[in-house]
PDB file of C-alpha atoms in Angstrom:
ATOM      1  CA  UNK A   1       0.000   0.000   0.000  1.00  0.00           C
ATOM      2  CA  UNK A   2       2.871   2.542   1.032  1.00  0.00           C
ATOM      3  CA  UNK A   3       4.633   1.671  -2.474  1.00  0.00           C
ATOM      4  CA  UNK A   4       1.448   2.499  -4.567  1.00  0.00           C
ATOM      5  CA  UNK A   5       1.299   5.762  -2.288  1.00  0.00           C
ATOM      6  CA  UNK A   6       4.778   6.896  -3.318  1.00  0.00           C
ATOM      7  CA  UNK A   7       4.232   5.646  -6.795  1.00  0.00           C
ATOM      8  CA  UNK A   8       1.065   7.371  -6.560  1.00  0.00           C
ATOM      9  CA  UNK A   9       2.807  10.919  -5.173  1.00  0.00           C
ATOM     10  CA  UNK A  10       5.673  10.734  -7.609  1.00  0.00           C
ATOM     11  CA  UNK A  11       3.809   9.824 -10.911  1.00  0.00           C
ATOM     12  CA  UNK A  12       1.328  13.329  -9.927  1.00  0.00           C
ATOM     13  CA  UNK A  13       4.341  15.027  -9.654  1.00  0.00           C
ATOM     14  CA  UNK A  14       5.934  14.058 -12.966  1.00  0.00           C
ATOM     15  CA  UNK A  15       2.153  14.610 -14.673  1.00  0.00           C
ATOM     16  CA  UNK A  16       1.725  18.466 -12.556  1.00  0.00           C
ATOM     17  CA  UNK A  17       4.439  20.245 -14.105  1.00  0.00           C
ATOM     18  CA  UNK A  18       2.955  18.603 -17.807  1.00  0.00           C
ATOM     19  CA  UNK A  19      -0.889  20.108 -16.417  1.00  0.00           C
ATOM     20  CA  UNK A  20       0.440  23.421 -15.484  1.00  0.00           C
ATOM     21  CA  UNK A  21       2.746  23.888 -18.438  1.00  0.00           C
ATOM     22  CA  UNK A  22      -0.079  23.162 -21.083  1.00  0.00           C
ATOM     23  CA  UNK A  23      -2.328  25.562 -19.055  1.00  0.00           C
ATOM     24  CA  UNK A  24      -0.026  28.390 -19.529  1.00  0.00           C
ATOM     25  CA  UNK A  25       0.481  27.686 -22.996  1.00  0.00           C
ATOM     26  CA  UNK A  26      -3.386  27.758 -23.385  1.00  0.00           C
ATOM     27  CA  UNK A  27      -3.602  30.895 -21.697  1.00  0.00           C
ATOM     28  CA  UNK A  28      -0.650  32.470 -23.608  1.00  0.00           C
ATOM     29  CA  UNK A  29      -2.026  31.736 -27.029  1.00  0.00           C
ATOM     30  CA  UNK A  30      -5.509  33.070 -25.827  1.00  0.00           C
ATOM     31  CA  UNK A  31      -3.582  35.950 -24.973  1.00  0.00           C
ATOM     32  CA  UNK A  32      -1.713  36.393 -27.844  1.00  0.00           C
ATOM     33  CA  UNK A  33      -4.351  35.898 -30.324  1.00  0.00           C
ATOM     34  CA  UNK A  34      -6.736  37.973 -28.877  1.00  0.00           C
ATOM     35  CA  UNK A  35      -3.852  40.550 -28.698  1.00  0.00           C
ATOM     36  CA  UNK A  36      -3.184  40.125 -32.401  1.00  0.00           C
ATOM     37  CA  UNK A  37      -7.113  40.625 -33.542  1.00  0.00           C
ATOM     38  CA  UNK A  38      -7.264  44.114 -31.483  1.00  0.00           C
ATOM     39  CA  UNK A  39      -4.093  45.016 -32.982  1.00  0.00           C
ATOM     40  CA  UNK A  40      -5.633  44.354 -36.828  1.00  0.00           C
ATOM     41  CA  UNK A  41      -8.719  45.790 -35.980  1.00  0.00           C
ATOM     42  CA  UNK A  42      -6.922  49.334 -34.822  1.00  0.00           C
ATOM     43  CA  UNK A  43      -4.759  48.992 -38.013  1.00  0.00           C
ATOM     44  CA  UNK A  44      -7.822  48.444 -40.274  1.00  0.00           C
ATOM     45  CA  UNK A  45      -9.401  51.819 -38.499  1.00  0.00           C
ATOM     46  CA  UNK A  46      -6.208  53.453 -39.507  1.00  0.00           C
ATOM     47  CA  UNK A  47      -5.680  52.099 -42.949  1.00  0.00           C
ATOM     48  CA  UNK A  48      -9.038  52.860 -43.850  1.00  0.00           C
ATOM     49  CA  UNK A  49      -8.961  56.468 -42.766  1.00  0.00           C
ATOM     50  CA  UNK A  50      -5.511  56.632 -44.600  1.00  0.00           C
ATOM     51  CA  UNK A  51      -7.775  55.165 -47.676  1.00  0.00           C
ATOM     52  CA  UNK A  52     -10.320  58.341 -47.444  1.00  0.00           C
ATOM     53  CA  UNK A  53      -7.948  60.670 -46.940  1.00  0.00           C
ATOM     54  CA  UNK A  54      -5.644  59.850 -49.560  1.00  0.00           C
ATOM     55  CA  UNK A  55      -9.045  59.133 -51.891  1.00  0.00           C
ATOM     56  CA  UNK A  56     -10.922  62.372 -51.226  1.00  0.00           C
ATOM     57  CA  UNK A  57      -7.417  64.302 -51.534  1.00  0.00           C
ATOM     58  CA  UNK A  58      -6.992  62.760 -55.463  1.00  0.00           C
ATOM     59  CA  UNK A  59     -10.842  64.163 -56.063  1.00  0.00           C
ATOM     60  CA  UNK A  60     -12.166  60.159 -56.507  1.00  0.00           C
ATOM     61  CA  UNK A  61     -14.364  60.424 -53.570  1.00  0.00           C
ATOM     62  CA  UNK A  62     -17.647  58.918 -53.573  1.00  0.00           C
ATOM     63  CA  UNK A  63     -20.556  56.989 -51.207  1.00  0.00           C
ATOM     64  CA  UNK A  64     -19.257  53.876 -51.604  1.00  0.00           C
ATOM     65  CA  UNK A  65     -15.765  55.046 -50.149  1.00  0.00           C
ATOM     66  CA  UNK A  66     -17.610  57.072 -47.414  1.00  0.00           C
ATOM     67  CA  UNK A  67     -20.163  54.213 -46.558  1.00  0.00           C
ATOM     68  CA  UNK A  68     -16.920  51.815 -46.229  1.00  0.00           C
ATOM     69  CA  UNK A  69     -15.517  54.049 -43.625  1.00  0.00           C
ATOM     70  CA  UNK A  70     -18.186  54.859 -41.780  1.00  0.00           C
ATOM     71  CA  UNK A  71     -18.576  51.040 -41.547  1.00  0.00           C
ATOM     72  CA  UNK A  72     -15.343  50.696 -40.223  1.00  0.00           C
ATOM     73  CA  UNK A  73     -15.365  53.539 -38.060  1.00  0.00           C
ATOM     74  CA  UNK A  74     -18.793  51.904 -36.328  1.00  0.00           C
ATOM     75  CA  UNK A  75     -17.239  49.180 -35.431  1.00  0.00           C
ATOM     76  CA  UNK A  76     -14.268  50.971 -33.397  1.00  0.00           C
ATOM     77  CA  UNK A  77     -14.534  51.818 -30.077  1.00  0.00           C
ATOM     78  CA  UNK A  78     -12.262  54.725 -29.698  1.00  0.00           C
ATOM     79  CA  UNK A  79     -14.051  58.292 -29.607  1.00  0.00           C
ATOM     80  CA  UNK A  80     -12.114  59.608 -32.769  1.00  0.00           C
ATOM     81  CA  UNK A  81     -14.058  57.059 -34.610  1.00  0.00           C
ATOM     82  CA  UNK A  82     -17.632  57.718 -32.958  1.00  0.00           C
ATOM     83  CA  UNK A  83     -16.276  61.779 -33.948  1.00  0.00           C
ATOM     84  CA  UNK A  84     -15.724  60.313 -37.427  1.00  0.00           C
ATOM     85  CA  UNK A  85     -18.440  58.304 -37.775  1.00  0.00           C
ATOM     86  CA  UNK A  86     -21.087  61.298 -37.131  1.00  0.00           C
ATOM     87  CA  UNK A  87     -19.589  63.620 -39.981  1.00  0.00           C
ATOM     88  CA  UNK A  88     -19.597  60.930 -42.485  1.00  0.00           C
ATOM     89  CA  UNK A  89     -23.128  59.957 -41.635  1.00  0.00           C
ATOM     90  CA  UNK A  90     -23.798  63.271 -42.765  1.00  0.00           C
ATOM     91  CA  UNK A  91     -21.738  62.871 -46.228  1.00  0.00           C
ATOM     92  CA  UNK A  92     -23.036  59.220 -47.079  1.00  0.00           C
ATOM     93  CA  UNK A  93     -27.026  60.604 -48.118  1.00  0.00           C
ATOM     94  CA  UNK A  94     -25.023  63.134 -50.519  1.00  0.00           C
ATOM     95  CA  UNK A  95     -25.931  62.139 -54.286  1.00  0.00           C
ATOM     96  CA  UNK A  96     -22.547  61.188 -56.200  1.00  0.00           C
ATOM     97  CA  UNK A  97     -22.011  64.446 -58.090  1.00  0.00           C
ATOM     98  CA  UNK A  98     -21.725  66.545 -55.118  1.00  0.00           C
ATOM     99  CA  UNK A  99     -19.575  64.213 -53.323  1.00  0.00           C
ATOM    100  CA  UNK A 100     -16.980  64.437 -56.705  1.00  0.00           C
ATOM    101  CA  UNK A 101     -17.419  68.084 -57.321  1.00  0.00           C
ATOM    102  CA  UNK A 102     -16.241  69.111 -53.368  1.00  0.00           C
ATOM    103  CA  UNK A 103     -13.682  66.266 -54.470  1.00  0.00           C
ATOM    104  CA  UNK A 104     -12.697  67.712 -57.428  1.00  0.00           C
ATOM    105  CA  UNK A 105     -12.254  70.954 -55.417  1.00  0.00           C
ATOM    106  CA  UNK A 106     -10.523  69.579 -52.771  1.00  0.00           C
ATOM    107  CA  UNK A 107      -8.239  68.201 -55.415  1.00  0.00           C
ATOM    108  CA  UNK A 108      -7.543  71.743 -56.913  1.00  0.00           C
ATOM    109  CA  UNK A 109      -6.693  73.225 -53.947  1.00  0.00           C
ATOM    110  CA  UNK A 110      -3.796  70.148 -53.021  1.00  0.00           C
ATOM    111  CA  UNK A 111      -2.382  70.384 -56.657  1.00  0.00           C
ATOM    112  CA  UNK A 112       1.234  70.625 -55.697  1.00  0.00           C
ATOM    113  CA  UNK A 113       0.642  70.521 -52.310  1.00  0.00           C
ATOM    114  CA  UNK A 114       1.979  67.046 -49.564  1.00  0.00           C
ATOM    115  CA  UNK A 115      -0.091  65.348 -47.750  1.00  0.00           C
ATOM    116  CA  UNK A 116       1.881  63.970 -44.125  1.00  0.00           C
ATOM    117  CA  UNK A 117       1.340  60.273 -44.675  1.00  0.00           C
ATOM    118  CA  UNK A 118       2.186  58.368 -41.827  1.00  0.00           C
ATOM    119  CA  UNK A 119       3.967  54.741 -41.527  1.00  0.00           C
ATOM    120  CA  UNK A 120       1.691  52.859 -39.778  1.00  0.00           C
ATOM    121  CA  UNK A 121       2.901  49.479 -37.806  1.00  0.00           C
ATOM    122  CA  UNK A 122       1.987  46.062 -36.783  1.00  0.00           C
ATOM    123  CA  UNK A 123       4.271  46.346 -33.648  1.00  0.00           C
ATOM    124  CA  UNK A 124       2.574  43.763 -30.853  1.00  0.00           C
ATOM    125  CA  UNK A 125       2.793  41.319 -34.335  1.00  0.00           C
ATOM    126  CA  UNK A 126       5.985  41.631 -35.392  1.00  0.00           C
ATOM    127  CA  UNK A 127       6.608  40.827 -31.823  1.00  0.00           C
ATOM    128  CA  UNK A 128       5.237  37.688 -31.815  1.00  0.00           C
ATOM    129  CA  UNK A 129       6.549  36.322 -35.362  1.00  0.00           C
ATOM    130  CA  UNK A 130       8.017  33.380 -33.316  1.00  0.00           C
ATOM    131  CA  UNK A 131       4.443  33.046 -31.398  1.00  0.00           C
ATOM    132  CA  UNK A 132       2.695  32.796 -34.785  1.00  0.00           C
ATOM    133  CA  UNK A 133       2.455  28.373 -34.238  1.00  0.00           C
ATOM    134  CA  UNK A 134      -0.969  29.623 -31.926  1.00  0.00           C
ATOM    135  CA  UNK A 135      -2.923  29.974 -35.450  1.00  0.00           C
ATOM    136  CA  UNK A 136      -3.600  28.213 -37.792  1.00  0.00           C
ATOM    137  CA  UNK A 137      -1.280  27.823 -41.103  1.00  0.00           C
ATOM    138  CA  UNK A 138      -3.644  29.632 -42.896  1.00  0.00           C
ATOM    139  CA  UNK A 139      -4.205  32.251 -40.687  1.00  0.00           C
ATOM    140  CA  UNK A 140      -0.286  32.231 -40.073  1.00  0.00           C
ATOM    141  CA  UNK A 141       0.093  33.198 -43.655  1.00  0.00           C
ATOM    142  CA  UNK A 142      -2.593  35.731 -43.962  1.00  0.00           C
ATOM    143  CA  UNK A 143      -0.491  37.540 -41.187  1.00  0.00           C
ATOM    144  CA  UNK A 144       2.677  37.383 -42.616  1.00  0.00           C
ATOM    145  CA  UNK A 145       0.735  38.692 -46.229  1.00  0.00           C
ATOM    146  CA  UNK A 146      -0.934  41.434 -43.666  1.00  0.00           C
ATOM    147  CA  UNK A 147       2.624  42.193 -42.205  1.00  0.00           C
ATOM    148  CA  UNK A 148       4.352  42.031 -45.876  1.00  0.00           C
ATOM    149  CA  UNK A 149       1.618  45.115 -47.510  1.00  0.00           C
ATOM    150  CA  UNK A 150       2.297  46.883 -44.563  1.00  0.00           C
ATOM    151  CA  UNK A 151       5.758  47.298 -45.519  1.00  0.00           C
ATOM    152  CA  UNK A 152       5.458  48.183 -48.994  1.00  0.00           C
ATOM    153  CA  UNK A 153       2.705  50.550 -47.867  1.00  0.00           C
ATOM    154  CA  UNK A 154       5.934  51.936 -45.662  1.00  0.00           C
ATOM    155  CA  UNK A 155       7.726  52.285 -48.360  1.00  0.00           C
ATOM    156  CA  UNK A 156       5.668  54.151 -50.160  1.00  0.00           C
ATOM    157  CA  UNK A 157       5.303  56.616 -47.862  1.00  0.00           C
ATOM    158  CA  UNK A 158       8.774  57.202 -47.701  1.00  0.00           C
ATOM    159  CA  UNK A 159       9.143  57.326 -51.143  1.00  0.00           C
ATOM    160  CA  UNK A 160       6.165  60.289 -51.038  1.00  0.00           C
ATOM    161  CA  UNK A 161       8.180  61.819 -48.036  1.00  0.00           C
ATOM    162  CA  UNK A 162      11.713  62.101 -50.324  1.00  0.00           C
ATOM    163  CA  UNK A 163       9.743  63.363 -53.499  1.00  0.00           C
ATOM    164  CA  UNK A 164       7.929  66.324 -50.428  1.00  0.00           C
ATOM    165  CA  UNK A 165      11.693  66.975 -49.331  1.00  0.00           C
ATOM    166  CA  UNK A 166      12.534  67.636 -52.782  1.00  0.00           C
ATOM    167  CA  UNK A 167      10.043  70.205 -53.578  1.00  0.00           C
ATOM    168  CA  UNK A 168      12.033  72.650 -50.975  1.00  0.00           C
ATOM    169  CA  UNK A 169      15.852  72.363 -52.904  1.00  0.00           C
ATOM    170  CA  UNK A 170      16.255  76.070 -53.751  1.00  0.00           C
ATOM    171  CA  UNK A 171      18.487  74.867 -56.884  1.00  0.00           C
ATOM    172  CA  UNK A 172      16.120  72.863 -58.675  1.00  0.00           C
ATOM    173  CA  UNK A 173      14.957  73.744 -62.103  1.00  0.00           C
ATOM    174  CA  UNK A 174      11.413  74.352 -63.032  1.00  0.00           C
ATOM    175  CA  UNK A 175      11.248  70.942 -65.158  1.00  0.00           C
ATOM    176  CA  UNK A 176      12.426  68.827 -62.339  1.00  0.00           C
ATOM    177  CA  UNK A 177      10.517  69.992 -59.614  1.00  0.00           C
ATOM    178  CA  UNK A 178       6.858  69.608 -62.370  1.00  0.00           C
ATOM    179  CA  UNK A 179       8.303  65.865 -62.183  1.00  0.00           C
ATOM    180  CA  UNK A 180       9.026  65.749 -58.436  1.00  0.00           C
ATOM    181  CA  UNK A 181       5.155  67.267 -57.871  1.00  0.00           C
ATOM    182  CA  UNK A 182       3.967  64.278 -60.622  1.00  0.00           C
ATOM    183  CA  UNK A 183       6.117  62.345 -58.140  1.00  0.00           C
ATOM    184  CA  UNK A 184       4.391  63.278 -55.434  1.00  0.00           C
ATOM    185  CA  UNK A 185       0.734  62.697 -56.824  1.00  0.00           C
ATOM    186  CA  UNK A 186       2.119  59.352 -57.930  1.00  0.00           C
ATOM    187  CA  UNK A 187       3.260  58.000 -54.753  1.00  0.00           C
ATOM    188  CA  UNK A 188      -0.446  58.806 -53.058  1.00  0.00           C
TER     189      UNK A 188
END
């Protein structure tokens, strides 16, 4: 009886560290995953404002584009997007041809003019690259495609912030800076 009570005692001490260790690593992936999806849902607020701003800048605004956002911006939390939210439920009724003309206008009065894009990050997932086992391979892929167009989006707007920093070199001709300013319309 005393044998089966040590064998007992030392076999629930081998199998406790095994319990405990797998309910961590439950808890961490709930953790990290849940992590991850607020993470993409603040960077698909962002994005998506970056969208309409860059959009209604190049005067090819219209409802669909402001009925998008305003989806977007409903489902955030944050009070910039309830702020958001109420002045485009106020553009979406517009009828298409008002929407483009104060477009079009908004697009005449940027001619030549930069817009301050921002880079905009996936830091808490690039983070976790080595945590990325948690989801699925699909998922695992669709995260690394999420985390490869943010970088090119990055590099766009650098490129768009070295054609900006061009438009102020005093010794530039008038032909190169008309194809830095087509550079600049380009890279939004």
């Amino acid at each position: 009886m005393l044998f089966r009570s040590v064998l007992l005692g030392w076999l629930l001490g081998l199998l406790s560290s095994i319990i405990i260790d797998s309910m961590q690593r439950q808890r961490k992936n709930r953790e990290i995953r849940k992590a991850v999806f607020l993470e993409l849902a603040e960077a698909r607020f962002r994005m998506a404002l970056t969208v309409h701003i860059i959009t209604t800048r190049s005067g090819n605004a219209d409802s669909a584009l402001y009925k998008w956002v305003l989806q977007i911006a409903e489902s955030h939390t944050s009070e910039s997007a309830k702020r958001i939210a109420d002045s485009l439920r106020k553009l979406v009724p517009l009828p298409d041809d008002q929407i483009a003309e104060a477009a079009r206008r908004r697009r005449v009065n940027s001619v030549g003019k930069g817009l301050g894009m921002k880079k905009h990050e996936l830091a808490y997932l690039d983070s976790k690259i080595a945590d990325l086992g948690v989801f699925d391979e699909e998922t695992q892929r669709q995260l690394l495609e999420l985390r490869h167009e943010f970088h090119l989006f990055n590099e766009e707007v650098e490129s768009a912030g070295w054609y900006f920093k061009l438009t102020f070199d005093s010794g530039m001709s008038d032909q190169n800076l008309e194809i830095v300013k087509l550079g600049i319309e380009q890279s939004y």
